[in-house]
């Protein structure tokens, strides 16, 4: 899943790469002008390698333009069925005015929002195109979180953007396109969510997500009901503020009735030792990922520094060759200028190869960051489990108090007929409440068991996939190191052949 080789064009087409998504220029008439700004002076090549591309001393069409041939890659056989959606792309952002007056847009103060064209190619060859805004993606994520509790549901892109970090609007929209494409690609590759009705409707039905009309996705009645059923007890309707103040009221009533410390209420605990072991291992895995990601950043910085230094070295020798050529007074000086120029060309070729190698390293070692991102989904799934267990514990405590109250009422004798009738009425009400609470606990227990099953299935799947993914990451990293090392070695070998005439000369 996340260990795909960097050379795979299918991976790039499916949106798994880390590069920015190019915007379709055909929609320029209907998009914000800032999405397609004129070239800025900063776009002029400024790096040593870029300057060298246009220098008269740099040979065009040299060996550095031919990338080393990638080694054959045998994809590992997968036991999972092929995804229902083979390719998902997000492109053509279009700006719209908010329908509701005064509504806030995506860009602060704009009163507008962007929609994105989502093009999906199904495994059977079908092609679907729908337009969605980010609010629709939020609604999809909310529905998936409710419908598939306990699964490692990929986390959606964060909506909050610090205004100061958005240099230009087209950069923000570009990044949003890439993030959405990657998110939808991760959803599509999940064995359960990739075949869900929610994702299918989102990708194929133009009216599949109704929230783009202006209402908040979290105000959807069906969604609100589902969330309420998942976390709220099916008891009598509570008055506003009861959740906060009722706790103190119930505690006061409990003390008044003398029900405290009669006996300890039953406590539901996590008894799955296998799950606890897997959870601890995943937490350790996350710590190792964090350390590895820091080392990856240090490695990439070191490679970038090497690339920049190599490029600067090449440019320095280019200037030296120019000087020698302009000041030549004899044949030996002209020959030396040619040799220096050839050496400078070789250094620039090496710098270019290092640039390409760095891009490959970033793709392969980016797998570490993908797993770090997946750990967010893992924590969310485990939180679902903890909340479900807490729900069972809460209902068990409620039942304990209700049974205690019922036992106390049954043991108390009334002095008159009126009080006796009132006592029996309270007992009947308590028995009805006990019955409803027991039903609620049964449902909560059933939900908890389902989440436990989902957790374990996802843990086993994730362990299997990360084992394969990490191996593929290392294979891809080593493969490219070897290929580019051989390529750079061939460049220096050619330089050595060209300058072997200097061998044996005095220092």
Tab-separated table of N, CA and C in Angstrom, residues 14-84:
chain	number	residue	atom	x	y	z
A	14	UNK	N	-2.171	7.616	-9.373
A	14	UNK	CA	-3.167	7.456	-8.318
A	14	UNK	C	-3.055	8.485	-7.230
A	15	UNK	N	-2.096	9.390	-7.366
A	15	UNK	CA	-2.000	10.493	-6.410
A	15	UNK	C	-1.216	10.176	-5.171
A	16	UNK	N	-0.314	9.144	-5.240
A	16	UNK	CA	0.444	8.812	-4.043
A	16	UNK	C	1.747	9.582	-3.950
A	17	UNK	N	2.100	10.316	-5.012
A	17	UNK	CA	3.348	11.039	-4.959
A	17	UNK	C	3.203	12.261	-4.092
A	18	UNK	N	4.361	12.851	-3.760
A	18	UNK	CA	4.368	13.999	-2.855
A	18	UNK	C	4.442	15.313	-3.602
A	19	UNK	N	4.467	15.277	-4.923
A	19	UNK	CA	4.584	16.510	-5.679
A	19	UNK	C	3.277	17.252	-5.736
A	20	UNK	N	3.352	18.539	-6.090
A	20	UNK	CA	2.145	19.351	-6.207
A	20	UNK	C	1.410	18.975	-7.469
A	21	UNK	N	0.109	19.095	-7.433
A	21	UNK	CA	-0.742	18.733	-8.549
A	21	UNK	C	-0.861	19.920	-9.481
A	22	UNK	N	-0.584	19.712	-10.770
A	22	UNK	CA	-0.695	20.800	-11.736
A	22	UNK	C	-2.151	21.110	-11.993
A	23	UNK	N	-2.482	22.379	-12.121
A	23	UNK	CA	-3.845	22.797	-12.359
A	23	UNK	C	-4.118	22.836	-13.844
A	24	UNK	N	-5.326	22.521	-14.225
A	24	UNK	CA	-5.734	22.499	-15.618
A	24	UNK	C	-5.957	23.918	-16.095
A	25	UNK	N	-5.227	24.309	-17.137
A	25	UNK	CA	-5.338	25.683	-17.617
A	25	UNK	C	-6.624	25.931	-18.358
A	26	UNK	N	-7.346	24.879	-18.736
A	26	UNK	CA	-8.580	25.081	-19.476
A	26	UNK	C	-9.647	25.740	-18.647
A	27	UNK	N	-9.499	25.725	-17.342
A	27	UNK	CA	-10.505	26.322	-16.475
A	27	UNK	C	-10.121	27.715	-16.034
A	28	UNK	N	-9.130	28.323	-16.694
A	28	UNK	CA	-8.636	29.622	-16.246
A	28	UNK	C	-9.709	30.685	-16.305
A	29	UNK	N	-10.617	30.569	-17.277
A	29	UNK	CA	-11.636	31.603	-17.414
A	29	UNK	C	-12.590	31.611	-16.253
A	30	UNK	N	-12.764	30.456	-15.604
A	30	UNK	CA	-13.746	30.375	-14.528
A	30	UNK	C	-13.107	30.322	-13.163
A	31	UNK	N	-11.801	30.490	-13.102
A	31	UNK	CA	-11.115	30.417	-11.814
A	31	UNK	C	-10.564	31.775	-11.445
A	32	UNK	N	-10.071	31.836	-10.217
A	32	UNK	CA	-9.507	33.088	-9.729
A	32	UNK	C	-8.247	33.425	-10.504
A	33	UNK	N	-8.038	34.704	-10.877
A	33	UNK	CA	-6.840	35.070	-11.640
A	33	UNK	C	-5.547	34.718	-10.934
A	34	UNK	N	-5.598	34.675	-9.609
A	34	UNK	CA	-4.367	34.368	-8.881
A	34	UNK	C	-3.929	32.929	-9.058
A	35	UNK	N	-4.859	32.079	-9.574
A	35	UNK	CA	-4.493	30.684	-9.776
A	35	UNK	C	-3.468	30.540	-10.898
A	36	UNK	N	-3.417	31.484	-11.799
A	36	UNK	CA	-2.503	31.400	-12.935
A	36	UNK	C	-1.728	32.705	-13.069
A	37	UNK	N	-0.850	33.028	-12.122
A	37	UNK	CA	-0.118	34.293	-12.173
A	37	UNK	C	0.947	34.250	-13.248
A	38	UNK	N	1.359	35.414	-13.761
A	38	UNK	CA	2.453	35.435	-14.733
A	38	UNK	C	3.749	35.014	-14.073
A	39	UNK	N	4.692	34.520	-14.877
A	39	UNK	CA	5.974	34.090	-14.290
A	39	UNK	C	6.635	35.232	-13.552
A	40	UNK	N	7.103	34.946	-12.360
A	40	UNK	CA	7.752	35.954	-11.542
A	40	UNK	C	9.247	35.905	-11.759
A	41	UNK	N	9.932	37.004	-11.424
A	41	UNK	CA	11.395	36.996	-11.575
A	41	UNK	C	12.062	35.898	-10.788
A	42	UNK	N	11.415	35.493	-9.688
A	42	UNK	CA	12.016	34.443	-8.858
A	42	UNK	C	12.054	33.113	-9.547
A	43	UNK	N	11.255	32.966	-10.638
A	43	UNK	CA	11.253	31.697	-11.352
A	43	UNK	C	12.458	31.537	-12.258
A	44	UNK	N	13.259	32.602	-12.427
A	44	UNK	CA	14.473	32.519	-13.228
A	44	UNK	C	15.458	31.586	-12.551
A	45	UNK	N	16.084	30.681	-13.318
A	45	UNK	CA	17.014	29.737	-12.696
A	45	UNK	C	18.078	30.466	-11.914
A	46	UNK	N	18.196	30.100	-10.647
A	46	UNK	CA	19.177	30.747	-9.793
A	46	UNK	C	20.172	29.784	-9.188
A	47	UNK	N	19.832	28.495	-9.169
A	47	UNK	CA	20.749	27.525	-8.587
A	47	UNK	C	21.924	27.297	-9.513
A	48	UNK	N	23.024	26.803	-9.005
A	48	UNK	CA	24.182	26.528	-9.854
A	48	UNK	C	23.856	25.590	-10.987
A	49	UNK	N	23.055	24.566	-10.677
A	49	UNK	CA	22.692	23.625	-11.715
A	49	UNK	C	21.836	24.275	-12.768
A	50	UNK	N	20.888	25.097	-12.329
A	50	UNK	CA	20.001	25.739	-13.290
A	50	UNK	C	20.764	26.710	-14.166
A	51	UNK	N	21.686	27.467	-13.594
A	51	UNK	CA	22.472	28.402	-14.389
A	51	UNK	C	23.328	27.644	-15.385
A	52	UNK	N	23.827	26.521	-14.948
A	52	UNK	CA	24.697	25.747	-15.821
A	52	UNK	C	23.963	25.231	-17.038
A	53	UNK	N	22.638	25.038	-16.915
A	53	UNK	CA	21.870	24.537	-18.038
A	53	UNK	C	21.945	25.480	-19.229
A	54	UNK	N	22.152	26.765	-18.974
A	54	UNK	CA	22.132	27.752	-20.042
A	54	UNK	C	23.527	28.302	-20.338
A	55	UNK	N	24.542	27.703	-19.768
A	55	UNK	CA	25.888	28.205	-19.956
A	55	UNK	C	26.493	27.609	-21.216
A	56	UNK	N	27.267	28.415	-21.914
A	56	UNK	CA	27.845	27.949	-23.171
A	56	UNK	C	28.853	26.837	-22.958
A	57	UNK	N	29.403	26.743	-21.752
A	57	UNK	CA	30.418	25.734	-21.499
A	57	UNK	C	29.817	24.383	-21.131
A	58	UNK	N	28.504	24.350	-20.946
A	58	UNK	CA	27.871	23.094	-20.554
A	58	UNK	C	27.391	22.366	-21.789
A	59	UNK	N	27.791	21.119	-21.927
A	59	UNK	CA	27.382	20.328	-23.077
A	59	UNK	C	25.923	19.938	-22.934
A	60	UNK	N	25.168	20.189	-23.981
A	60	UNK	CA	23.770	19.779	-23.981
A	60	UNK	C	23.668	18.349	-24.481
A	61	UNK	N	22.688	17.637	-23.958
A	61	UNK	CA	22.459	16.266	-24.399
A	61	UNK	C	23.514	15.308	-23.920
A	62	UNK	N	24.166	15.663	-22.826
A	62	UNK	CA	25.212	14.809	-22.294
A	62	UNK	C	24.653	13.638	-21.532
A	63	UNK	N	25.540	12.925	-20.838
A	63	UNK	CA	25.131	11.726	-20.121
A	63	UNK	C	24.197	12.033	-18.970
A	64	UNK	N	24.305	13.261	-18.428
A	64	UNK	CA	23.493	13.579	-17.271
A	64	UNK	C	22.024	13.668	-17.623
A	65	UNK	N	21.702	13.825	-18.920
A	65	UNK	CA	20.305	13.905	-19.318
A	65	UNK	C	19.656	12.536	-19.389
A	66	UNK	N	20.463	11.498	-19.387
A	66	UNK	CA	19.910	10.146	-19.464
A	66	UNK	C	19.950	9.536	-18.078
A	67	UNK	N	18.772	9.316	-17.523
A	67	UNK	CA	18.681	8.753	-16.182
A	67	UNK	C	19.072	7.292	-16.218
A	68	UNK	N	19.690	6.762	-15.187
A	68	UNK	CA	20.001	5.330	-15.175
A	68	UNK	C	18.737	4.509	-15.259
A	69	UNK	N	18.814	3.445	-16.045
A	69	UNK	CA	17.622	2.619	-16.247
A	69	UNK	C	17.209	1.989	-14.935
A	70	UNK	N	15.932	2.067	-14.583
A	70	UNK	CA	15.482	1.478	-13.319
A	70	UNK	C	15.580	-0.028	-13.356
A	71	UNK	N	15.912	-0.592	-12.222
A	71	UNK	CA	15.996	-2.040	-12.120
A	71	UNK	C	14.610	-2.639	-12.196
A	72	UNK	N	14.510	-3.856	-12.728
A	72	UNK	CA	13.182	-4.485	-12.808
A	72	UNK	C	12.583	-4.658	-11.431
A	73	UNK	N	11.310	-4.371	-11.346
A	73	UNK	CA	10.620	-4.419	-10.054
A	73	UNK	C	9.476	-5.404	-10.144
A	74	UNK	N	9.540	-6.409	-9.291
A	74	UNK	CA	8.488	-7.420	-9.262
A	74	UNK	C	7.523	-7.103	-8.144
A	75	UNK	N	6.320	-6.666	-8.477
A	75	UNK	CA	5.351	-6.367	-7.425
A	75	UNK	C	4.979	-7.615	-6.670
A	76	UNK	N	4.910	-7.481	-5.373
A	76	UNK	CA	4.561	-8.621	-4.531
A	76	UNK	C	3.111	-8.991	-4.727
A	77	UNK	N	2.863	-10.259	-4.731
A	77	UNK	CA	1.494	-10.719	-4.879
A	77	UNK	C	0.694	-10.349	-3.654
A	78	UNK	N	-0.520	-9.888	-3.875
A	78	UNK	CA	-1.368	-9.437	-2.773
A	78	UNK	C	-2.561	-10.354	-2.640
A	79	UNK	N	-2.877	-10.665	-1.390
A	79	UNK	CA	-4.042	-11.498	-1.136
A	79	UNK	C	-5.325	-10.698	-1.201
A	80	UNK	N	-5.212	-9.357	-1.146
A	80	UNK	CA	-6.397	-8.524	-1.143
A	80	UNK	C	-6.930	-8.367	-2.558
A	81	UNK	N	-8.235	-8.176	-2.659
A	81	UNK	CA	-8.849	-7.935	-3.951
A	81	UNK	C	-8.421	-6.576	-4.467
A	82	UNK	N	-8.437	-6.436	-5.794
A	82	UNK	CA	-8.041	-5.167	-6.398
A	82	UNK	C	-9.012	-4.075	-5.977
A	83	UNK	N	-8.529	-2.843	-5.793
A	83	UNK	CA	-9.423	-1.749	-5.400
A	83	UNK	C	-10.504	-1.522	-6.448
A	84	UNK	N	-11.656	-1.043	-5.987
A	84	UNK	CA	-12.765	-0.769	-6.899
A	84	UNK	C	-12.457	0.419	-7.790
